[in-house]
Coordinates of C-alpha atoms and ligand atoms in Angstrom, one line a residue:
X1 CA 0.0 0.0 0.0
X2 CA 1.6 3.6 -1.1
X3 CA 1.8 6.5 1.1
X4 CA 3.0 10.1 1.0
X5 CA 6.4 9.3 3.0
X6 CA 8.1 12.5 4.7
X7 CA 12.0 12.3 4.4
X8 CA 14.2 14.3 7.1
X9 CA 14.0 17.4 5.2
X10 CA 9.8 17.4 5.4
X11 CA 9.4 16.8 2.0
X12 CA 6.9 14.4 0.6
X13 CA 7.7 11.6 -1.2
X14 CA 5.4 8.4 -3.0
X15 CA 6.7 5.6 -0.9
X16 CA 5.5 2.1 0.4
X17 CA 3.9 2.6 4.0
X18 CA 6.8 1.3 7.0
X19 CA 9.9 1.5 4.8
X20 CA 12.4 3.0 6.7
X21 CA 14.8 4.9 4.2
X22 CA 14.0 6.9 1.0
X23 CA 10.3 5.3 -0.5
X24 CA 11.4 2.2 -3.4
X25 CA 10.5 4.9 -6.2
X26 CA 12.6 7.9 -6.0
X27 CA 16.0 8.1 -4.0
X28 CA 17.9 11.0 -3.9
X29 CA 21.4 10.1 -3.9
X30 CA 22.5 13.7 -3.5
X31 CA 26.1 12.7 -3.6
X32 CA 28.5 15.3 -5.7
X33 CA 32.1 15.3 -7.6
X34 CA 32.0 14.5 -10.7
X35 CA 35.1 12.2 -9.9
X36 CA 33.2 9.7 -8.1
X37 CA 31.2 8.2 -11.5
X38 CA 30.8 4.6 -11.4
X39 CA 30.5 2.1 -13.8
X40 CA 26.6 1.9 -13.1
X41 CA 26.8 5.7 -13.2
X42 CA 28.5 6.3 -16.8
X43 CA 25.4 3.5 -18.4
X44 CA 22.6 5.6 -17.4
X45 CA 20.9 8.4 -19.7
X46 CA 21.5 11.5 -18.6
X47 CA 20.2 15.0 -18.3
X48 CA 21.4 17.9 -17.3
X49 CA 19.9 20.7 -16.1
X50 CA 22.4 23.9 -16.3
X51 CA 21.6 27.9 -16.3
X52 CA 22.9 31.2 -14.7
X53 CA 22.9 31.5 -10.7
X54 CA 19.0 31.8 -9.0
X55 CA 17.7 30.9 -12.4
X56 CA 15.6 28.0 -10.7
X57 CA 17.6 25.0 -11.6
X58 CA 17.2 23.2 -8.3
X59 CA 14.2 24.6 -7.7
X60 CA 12.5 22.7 -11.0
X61 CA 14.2 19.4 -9.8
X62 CA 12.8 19.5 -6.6
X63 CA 8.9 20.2 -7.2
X64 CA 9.3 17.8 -10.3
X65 CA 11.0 14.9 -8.8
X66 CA 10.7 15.3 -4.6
X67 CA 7.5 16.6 -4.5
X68 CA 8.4 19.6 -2.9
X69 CA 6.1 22.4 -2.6
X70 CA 6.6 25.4 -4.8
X71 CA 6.6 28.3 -2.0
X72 CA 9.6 25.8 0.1
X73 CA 11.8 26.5 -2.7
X74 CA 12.2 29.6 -1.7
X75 CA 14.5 28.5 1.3
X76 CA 16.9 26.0 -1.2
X77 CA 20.1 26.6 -0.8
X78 CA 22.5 27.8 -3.6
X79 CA 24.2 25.0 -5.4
X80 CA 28.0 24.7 -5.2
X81 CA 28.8 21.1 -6.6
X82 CA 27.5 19.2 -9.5
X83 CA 24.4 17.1 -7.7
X84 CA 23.5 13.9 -9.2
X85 CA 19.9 12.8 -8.7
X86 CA 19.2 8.9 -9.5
X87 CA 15.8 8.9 -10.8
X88 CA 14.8 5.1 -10.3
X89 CA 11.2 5.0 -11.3
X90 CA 9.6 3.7 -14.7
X91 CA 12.2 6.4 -16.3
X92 CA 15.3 5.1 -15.0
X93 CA 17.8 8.3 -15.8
X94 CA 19.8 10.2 -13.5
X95 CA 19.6 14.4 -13.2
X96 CA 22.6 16.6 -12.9
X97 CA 22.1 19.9 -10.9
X98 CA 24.9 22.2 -12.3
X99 CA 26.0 25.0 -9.9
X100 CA 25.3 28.6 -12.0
X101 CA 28.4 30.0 -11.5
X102 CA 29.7 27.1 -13.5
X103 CA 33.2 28.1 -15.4
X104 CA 34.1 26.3 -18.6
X105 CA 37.8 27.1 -18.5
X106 CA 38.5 25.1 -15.2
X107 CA 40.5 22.6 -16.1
X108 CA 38.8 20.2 -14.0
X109 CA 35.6 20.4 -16.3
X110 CA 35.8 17.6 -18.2
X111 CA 33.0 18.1 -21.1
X112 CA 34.4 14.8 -22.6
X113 CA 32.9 13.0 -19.4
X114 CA 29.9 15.3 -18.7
X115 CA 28.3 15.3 -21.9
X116 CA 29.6 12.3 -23.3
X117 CA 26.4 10.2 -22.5
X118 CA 24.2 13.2 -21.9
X119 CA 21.2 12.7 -23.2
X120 CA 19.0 15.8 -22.8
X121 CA 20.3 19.3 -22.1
X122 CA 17.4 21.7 -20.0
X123 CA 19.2 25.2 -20.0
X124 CA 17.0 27.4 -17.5
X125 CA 16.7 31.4 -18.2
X126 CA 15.3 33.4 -15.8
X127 CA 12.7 35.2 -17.2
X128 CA 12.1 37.9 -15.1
X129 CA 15.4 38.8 -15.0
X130 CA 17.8 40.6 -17.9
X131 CA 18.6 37.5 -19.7
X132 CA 21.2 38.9 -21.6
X133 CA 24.1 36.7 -20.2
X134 CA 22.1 34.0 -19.7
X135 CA 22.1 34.1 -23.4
X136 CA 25.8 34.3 -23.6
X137 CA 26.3 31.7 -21.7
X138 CA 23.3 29.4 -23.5
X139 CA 25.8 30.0 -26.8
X140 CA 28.1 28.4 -25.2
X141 CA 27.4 25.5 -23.4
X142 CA 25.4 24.7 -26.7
X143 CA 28.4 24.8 -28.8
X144 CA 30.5 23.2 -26.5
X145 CA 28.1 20.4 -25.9
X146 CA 27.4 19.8 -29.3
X147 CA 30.7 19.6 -30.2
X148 CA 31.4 16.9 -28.1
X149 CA 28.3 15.2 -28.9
X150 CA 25.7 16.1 -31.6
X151 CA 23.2 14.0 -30.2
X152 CA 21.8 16.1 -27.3
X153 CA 18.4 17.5 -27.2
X154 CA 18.8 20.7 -26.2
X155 CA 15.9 22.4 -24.4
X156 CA 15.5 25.8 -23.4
X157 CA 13.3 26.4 -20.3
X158 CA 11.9 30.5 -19.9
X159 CA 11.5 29.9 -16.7
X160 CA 9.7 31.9 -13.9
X161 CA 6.8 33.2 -16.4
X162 CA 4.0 33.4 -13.5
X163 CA 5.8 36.8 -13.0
X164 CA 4.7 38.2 -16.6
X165 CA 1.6 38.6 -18.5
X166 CA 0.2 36.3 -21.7
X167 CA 1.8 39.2 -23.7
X168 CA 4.9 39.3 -22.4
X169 CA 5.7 35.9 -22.1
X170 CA 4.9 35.4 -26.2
X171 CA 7.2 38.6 -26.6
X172 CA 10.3 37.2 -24.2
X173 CA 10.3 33.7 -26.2
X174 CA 10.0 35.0 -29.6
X175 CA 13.0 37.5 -28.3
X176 CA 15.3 35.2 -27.0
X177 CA 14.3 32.5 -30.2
X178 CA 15.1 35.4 -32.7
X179 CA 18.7 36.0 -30.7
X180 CA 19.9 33.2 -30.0
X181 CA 19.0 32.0 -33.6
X182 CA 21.0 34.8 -34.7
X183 CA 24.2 34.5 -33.1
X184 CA 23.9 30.4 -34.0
X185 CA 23.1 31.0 -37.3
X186 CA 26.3 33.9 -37.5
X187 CA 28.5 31.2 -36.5
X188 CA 27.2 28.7 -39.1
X189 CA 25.5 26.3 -36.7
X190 CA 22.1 26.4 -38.0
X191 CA 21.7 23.0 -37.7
X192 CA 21.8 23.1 -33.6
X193 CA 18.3 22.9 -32.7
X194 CA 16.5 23.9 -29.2
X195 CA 13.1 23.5 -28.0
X196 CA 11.5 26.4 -26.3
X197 CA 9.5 25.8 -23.9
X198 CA 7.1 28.9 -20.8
X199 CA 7.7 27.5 -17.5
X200 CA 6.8 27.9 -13.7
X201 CA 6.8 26.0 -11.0
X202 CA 3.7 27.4 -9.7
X203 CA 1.4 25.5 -12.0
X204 CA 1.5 22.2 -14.8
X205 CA 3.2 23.9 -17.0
X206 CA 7.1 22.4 -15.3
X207 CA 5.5 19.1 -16.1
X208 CA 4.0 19.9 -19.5
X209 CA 7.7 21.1 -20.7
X210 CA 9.5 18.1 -18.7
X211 CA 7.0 15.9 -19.9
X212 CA 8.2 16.7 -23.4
X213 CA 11.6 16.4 -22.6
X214 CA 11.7 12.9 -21.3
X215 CA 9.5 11.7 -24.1
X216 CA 12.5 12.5 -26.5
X217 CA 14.4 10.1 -24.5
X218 CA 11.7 7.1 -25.2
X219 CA 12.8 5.2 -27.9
X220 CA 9.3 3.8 -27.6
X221 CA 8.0 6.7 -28.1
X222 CA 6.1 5.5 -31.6
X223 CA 5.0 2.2 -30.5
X224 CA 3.2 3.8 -27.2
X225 CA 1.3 6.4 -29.3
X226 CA -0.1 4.0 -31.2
X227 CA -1.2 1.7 -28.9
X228 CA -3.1 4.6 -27.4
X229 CA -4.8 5.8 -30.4
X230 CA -5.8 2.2 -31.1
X231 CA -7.3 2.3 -27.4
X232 CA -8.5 5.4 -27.7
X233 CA -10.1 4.9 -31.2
X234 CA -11.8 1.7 -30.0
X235 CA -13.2 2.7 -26.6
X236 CA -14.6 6.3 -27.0
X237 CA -12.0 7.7 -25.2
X238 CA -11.5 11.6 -26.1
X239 CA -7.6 11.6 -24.8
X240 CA -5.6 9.5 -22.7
X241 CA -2.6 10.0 -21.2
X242 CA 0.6 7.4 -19.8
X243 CA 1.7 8.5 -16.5
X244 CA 4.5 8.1 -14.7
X245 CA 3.1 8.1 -11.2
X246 CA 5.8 9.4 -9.1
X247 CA 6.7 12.6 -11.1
X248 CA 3.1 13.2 -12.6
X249 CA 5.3 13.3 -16.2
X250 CA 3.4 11.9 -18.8
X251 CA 5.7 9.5 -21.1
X252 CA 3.2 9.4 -23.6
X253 CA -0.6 10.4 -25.3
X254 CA -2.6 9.9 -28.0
X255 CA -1.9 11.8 -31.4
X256 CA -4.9 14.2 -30.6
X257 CA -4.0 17.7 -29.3
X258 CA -3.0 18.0 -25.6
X259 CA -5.2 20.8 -24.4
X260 CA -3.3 22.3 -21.2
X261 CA -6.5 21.7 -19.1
X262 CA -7.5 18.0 -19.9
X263 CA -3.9 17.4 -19.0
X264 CA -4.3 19.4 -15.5
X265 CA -7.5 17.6 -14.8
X266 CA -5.7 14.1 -15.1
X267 CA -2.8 15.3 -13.5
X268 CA -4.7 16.0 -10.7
X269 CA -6.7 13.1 -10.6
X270 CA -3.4 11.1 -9.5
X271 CA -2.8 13.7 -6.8
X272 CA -6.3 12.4 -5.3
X273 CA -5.5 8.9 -5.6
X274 CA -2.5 9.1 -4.1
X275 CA -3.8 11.1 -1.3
X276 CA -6.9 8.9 -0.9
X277 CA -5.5 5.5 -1.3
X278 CA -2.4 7.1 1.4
X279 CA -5.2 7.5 3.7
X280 CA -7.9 5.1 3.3
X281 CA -6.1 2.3 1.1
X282 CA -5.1 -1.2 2.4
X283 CA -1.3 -1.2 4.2
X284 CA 1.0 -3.3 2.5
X285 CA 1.2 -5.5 6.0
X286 CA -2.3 -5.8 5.8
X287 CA -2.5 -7.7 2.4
X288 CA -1.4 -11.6 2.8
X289 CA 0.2 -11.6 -0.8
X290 CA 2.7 -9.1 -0.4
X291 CA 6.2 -9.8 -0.2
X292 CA 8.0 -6.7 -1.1
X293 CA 7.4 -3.4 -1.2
X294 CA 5.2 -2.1 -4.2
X295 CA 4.3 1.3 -5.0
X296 CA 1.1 0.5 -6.3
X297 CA -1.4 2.5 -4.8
X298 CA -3.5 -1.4 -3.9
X299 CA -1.8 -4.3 -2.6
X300 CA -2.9 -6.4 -5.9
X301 CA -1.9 -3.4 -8.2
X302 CA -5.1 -3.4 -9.9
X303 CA -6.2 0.3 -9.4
X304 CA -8.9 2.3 -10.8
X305 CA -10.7 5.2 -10.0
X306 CA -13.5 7.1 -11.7
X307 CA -15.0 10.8 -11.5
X308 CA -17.9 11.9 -12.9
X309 CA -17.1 15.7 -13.9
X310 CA -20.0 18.1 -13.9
X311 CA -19.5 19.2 -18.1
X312 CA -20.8 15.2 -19.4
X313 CA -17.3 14.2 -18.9
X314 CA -15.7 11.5 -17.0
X315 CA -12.1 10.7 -15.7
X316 CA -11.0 7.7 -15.9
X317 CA -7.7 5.9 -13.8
X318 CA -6.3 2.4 -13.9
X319 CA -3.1 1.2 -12.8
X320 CA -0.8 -0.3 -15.9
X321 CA 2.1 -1.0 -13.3
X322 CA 3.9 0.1 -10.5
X323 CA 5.1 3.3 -12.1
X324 CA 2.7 3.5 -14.8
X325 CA -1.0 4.9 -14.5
X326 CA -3.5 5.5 -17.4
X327 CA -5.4 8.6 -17.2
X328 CA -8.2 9.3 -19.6
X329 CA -11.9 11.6 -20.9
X330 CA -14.1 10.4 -21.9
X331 CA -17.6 11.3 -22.8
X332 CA -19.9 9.5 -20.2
X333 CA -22.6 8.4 -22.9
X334 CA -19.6 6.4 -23.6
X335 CA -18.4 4.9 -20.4
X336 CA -21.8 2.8 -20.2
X337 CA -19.7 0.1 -22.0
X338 CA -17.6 0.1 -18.9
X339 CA -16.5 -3.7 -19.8
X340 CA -15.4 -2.9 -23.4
X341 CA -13.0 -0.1 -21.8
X342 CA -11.8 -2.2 -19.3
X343 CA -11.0 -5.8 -21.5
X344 CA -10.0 -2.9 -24.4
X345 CA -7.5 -1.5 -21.3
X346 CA -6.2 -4.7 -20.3
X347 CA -5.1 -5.6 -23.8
X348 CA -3.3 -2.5 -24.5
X349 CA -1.6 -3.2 -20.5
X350 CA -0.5 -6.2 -21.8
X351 CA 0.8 -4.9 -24.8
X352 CA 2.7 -2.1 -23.1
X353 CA 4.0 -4.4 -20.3
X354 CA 5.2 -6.8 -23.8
X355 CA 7.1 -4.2 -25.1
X356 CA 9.2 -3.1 -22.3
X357 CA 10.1 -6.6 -21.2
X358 CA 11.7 -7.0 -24.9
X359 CA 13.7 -3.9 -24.3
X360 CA 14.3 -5.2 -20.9
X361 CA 15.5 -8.5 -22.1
X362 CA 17.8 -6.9 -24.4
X363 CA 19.2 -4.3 -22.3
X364 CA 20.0 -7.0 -19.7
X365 CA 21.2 -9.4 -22.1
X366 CA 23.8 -6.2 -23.3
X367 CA 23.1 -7.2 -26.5
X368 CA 22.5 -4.0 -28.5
X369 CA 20.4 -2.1 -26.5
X370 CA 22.7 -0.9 -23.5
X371 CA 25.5 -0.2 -26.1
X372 CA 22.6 2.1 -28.1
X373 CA 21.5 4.2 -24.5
X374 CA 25.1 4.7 -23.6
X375 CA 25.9 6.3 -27.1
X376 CA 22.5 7.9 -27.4
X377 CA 21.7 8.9 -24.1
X378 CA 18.4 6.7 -24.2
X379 CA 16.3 6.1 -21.1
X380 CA 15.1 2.4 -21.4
X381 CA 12.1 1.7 -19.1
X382 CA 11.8 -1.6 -17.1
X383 CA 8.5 -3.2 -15.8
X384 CA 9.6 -6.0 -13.3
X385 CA 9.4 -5.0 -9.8
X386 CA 12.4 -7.6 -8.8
X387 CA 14.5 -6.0 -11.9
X388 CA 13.6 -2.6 -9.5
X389 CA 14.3 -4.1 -6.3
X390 CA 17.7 -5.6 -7.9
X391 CA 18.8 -2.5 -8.8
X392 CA 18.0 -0.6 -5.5
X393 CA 19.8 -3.4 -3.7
X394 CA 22.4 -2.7 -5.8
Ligands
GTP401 N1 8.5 33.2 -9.3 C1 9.1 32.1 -9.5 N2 10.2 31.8 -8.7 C2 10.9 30.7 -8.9 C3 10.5 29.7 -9.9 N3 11.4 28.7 -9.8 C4 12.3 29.0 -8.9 N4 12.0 30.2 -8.3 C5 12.8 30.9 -7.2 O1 14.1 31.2 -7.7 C6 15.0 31.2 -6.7 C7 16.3 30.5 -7.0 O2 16.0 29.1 -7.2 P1 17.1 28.0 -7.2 O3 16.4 26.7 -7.5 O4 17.9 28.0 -6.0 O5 18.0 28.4 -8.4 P2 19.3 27.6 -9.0 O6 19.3 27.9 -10.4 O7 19.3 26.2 -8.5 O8 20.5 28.5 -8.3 P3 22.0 28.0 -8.0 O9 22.0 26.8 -7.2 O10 22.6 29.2 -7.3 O11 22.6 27.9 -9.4 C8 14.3 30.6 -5.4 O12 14.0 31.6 -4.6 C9 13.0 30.0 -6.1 O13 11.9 30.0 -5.2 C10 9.3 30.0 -10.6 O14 8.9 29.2 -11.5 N5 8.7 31.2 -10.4

């Protein structure tokens, strides 16, 4: 049974109820130095999250991927050491919290090593500050990175945007596009590209943009989008969305247009599961199967939850896997075939659950597919819980 789970520094966390250390889903390793890489270290995708001092680098990190709340972050401290993050949930990657005043010419940076197997690159700009130098500085990491390898997404985060009006936000991305194009595009690297993307932590729209980041690190990518449209297509359902539970990212949706409040409803919806099922569900001592320590909101991981909205609409929940929830609209004219939904659902769970144990198989069996995420920067998800609980033991 899953419960919120307060760590020493009063922060939330999705855990399993009576664990004593950080909850099986998200562990914050928070060691630094980049000298101290291990093996495991150098195989897993990485992303880095870099950006002038105050910009709200560790800020993001920690509403994202610790659940803390937006108005704590005031009170984070500044960074002075790379921090490495081990995300270990269905999106097994690991984030690296760059300290602002960063300086390229240190000998001691080592771009081979740090963006080597660097998967995704999340540059933050402080909006509501002159972002002249942030600028500056964006030129160059992006050169440098790409130099050393031209795989990188890179992705540009205007961050702090609840400070400026719809106006001003359009006109602050279209200025930094147009500049940052220019000077690119002086030095004859037109064929760098970066994603743009209005963020805050004060509302969905951190998610949104990281959602879209870690999709670019799904090789699956394709093969999930279609399985939702077929579900979708097949069972009335207006748009669904893949969830990973723990970060409230989604990995994946249907080819129909996200519309920034459909996401916010279902993004919500797991916040009142999770609360609910903290406080009302059955403990994980309580259920006489359980062996280890799920994160699955019910002991026999078969969760689903429905509201009826007040517009015709319904919401609809049901638990894929331990990290993985499916959250979907749907008319409710349409959710009287409740058992088409739900035999449609299970099919497309098994077909989901099918394709990451072939990637699984072959990233275990080293026979292609670890070599392809260390050169690409790949995450490769996993779905058996003792593959999780082998690697937190390890
Ligand atoms: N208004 C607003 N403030 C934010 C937002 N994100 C972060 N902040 C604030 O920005 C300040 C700096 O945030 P940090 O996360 O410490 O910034 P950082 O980039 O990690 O800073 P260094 O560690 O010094 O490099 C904090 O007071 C945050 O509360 C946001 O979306 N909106």
């Amino acid at each position: 049974m899953a419960s919120y789970y307060d760590y020493d520094d009063g922060v939330s966390h999705y855990g399993a109820t009576g664990e004593v250390g950080p909850p099986s889903g998200l562990e914050h390793t928070g060691y630094s130095d980049t000298d101290l890489l291990d093996v495991a270290d150098a195989e897993k995708p990485r992303l880095l999250l870099m950006g002038l001092r105050r910009s709200g680098k560790s800020s993001i990190e920690r509403v994202v991927f610790h659940k803390m709340s937006p108005n704590e972050t005031l009170f984070v401290e500044s960074t002075t050491k790379i921090e490495k993050d081990d995300i270990i949930s269905f999106i097994d990657f690991q984030i690296w919290d760059f300290p602002g005043q960063l300086d390229f010419f240190d000998p001691a940076f080592d771009s081979e090593m740090i963006f080597g197997q660097c998967g995704a690159l999340v540059f933050v700009i402080d909006a509501q500050d002159d972002y002249l130098e942030a600028l500056q500085r964006l030129y160059m990491t992006v050169t440098r990175a790409h130099k050393v390898n031209p795989n990188i997404s890179f992705e540009v985060f205007i961050h702090k945007v609840d400070g400026l009006s719809d106006d001003h936000k359009i006109e602050t991305q279209r200025d930094i596009h147009q500049r940052i194009s220019d000077e690119l595009s002086d030095a004859q690297l037109d064929n760098i590209h970066l994603s743009f993307y209005l963020t805050s932590i004060y509302d969905h729209s951190i998610y949104e943009a990281f959602s879209k980041v870690i999709q670019k690190l799904i090789p699956q990518l394709p093969t999930l989008e279609n399985l939702l449209n077929i579900l979708c297509s097949n069972s009335g359902i207006e748009k669904a969305f893949l969830f990973d539970v723990l970060s409230k990212i989604y990995i994946a949706t249907d080819s129909s247009p996200v519309d920034m409040q459909s996401y916010e409803l279902c993004s919500d919806m797991i916040d009142v599961i999770l609360d609910v099922s903290s406080i009302y569900g059955i403990s994980d001592k309580d259920s006489p199967s359980s062996t280890s320590t799920p994160t699955s909101p019910t002991a026999d991981g078969d969760a689903h939850a429905l509201i009826r909205l007040n517009n015709g609409m319904v919401l609809y929940l049901r638990e894929v896997n331990q990290h993985l929830a499916l959250v979907c609209l749907l008319r409710e004219d349409n959710f009287e075939k409740q058992g088409l939904i739900d035999y449609n659902f299970r099919c497309f769970r098994e077909a989901i659950l099918e394709v990451f144990e072939l990637r699984r198989k072959g990233y275990s069996n080293g026979n292609g597919a670890a070599d392809e995420s260390r050169s690409t920067g790949k995450a490769y998800g996993t779905v058996e819980e003792s593959d999780w609980n082998r690697r937190r033991a390890g």
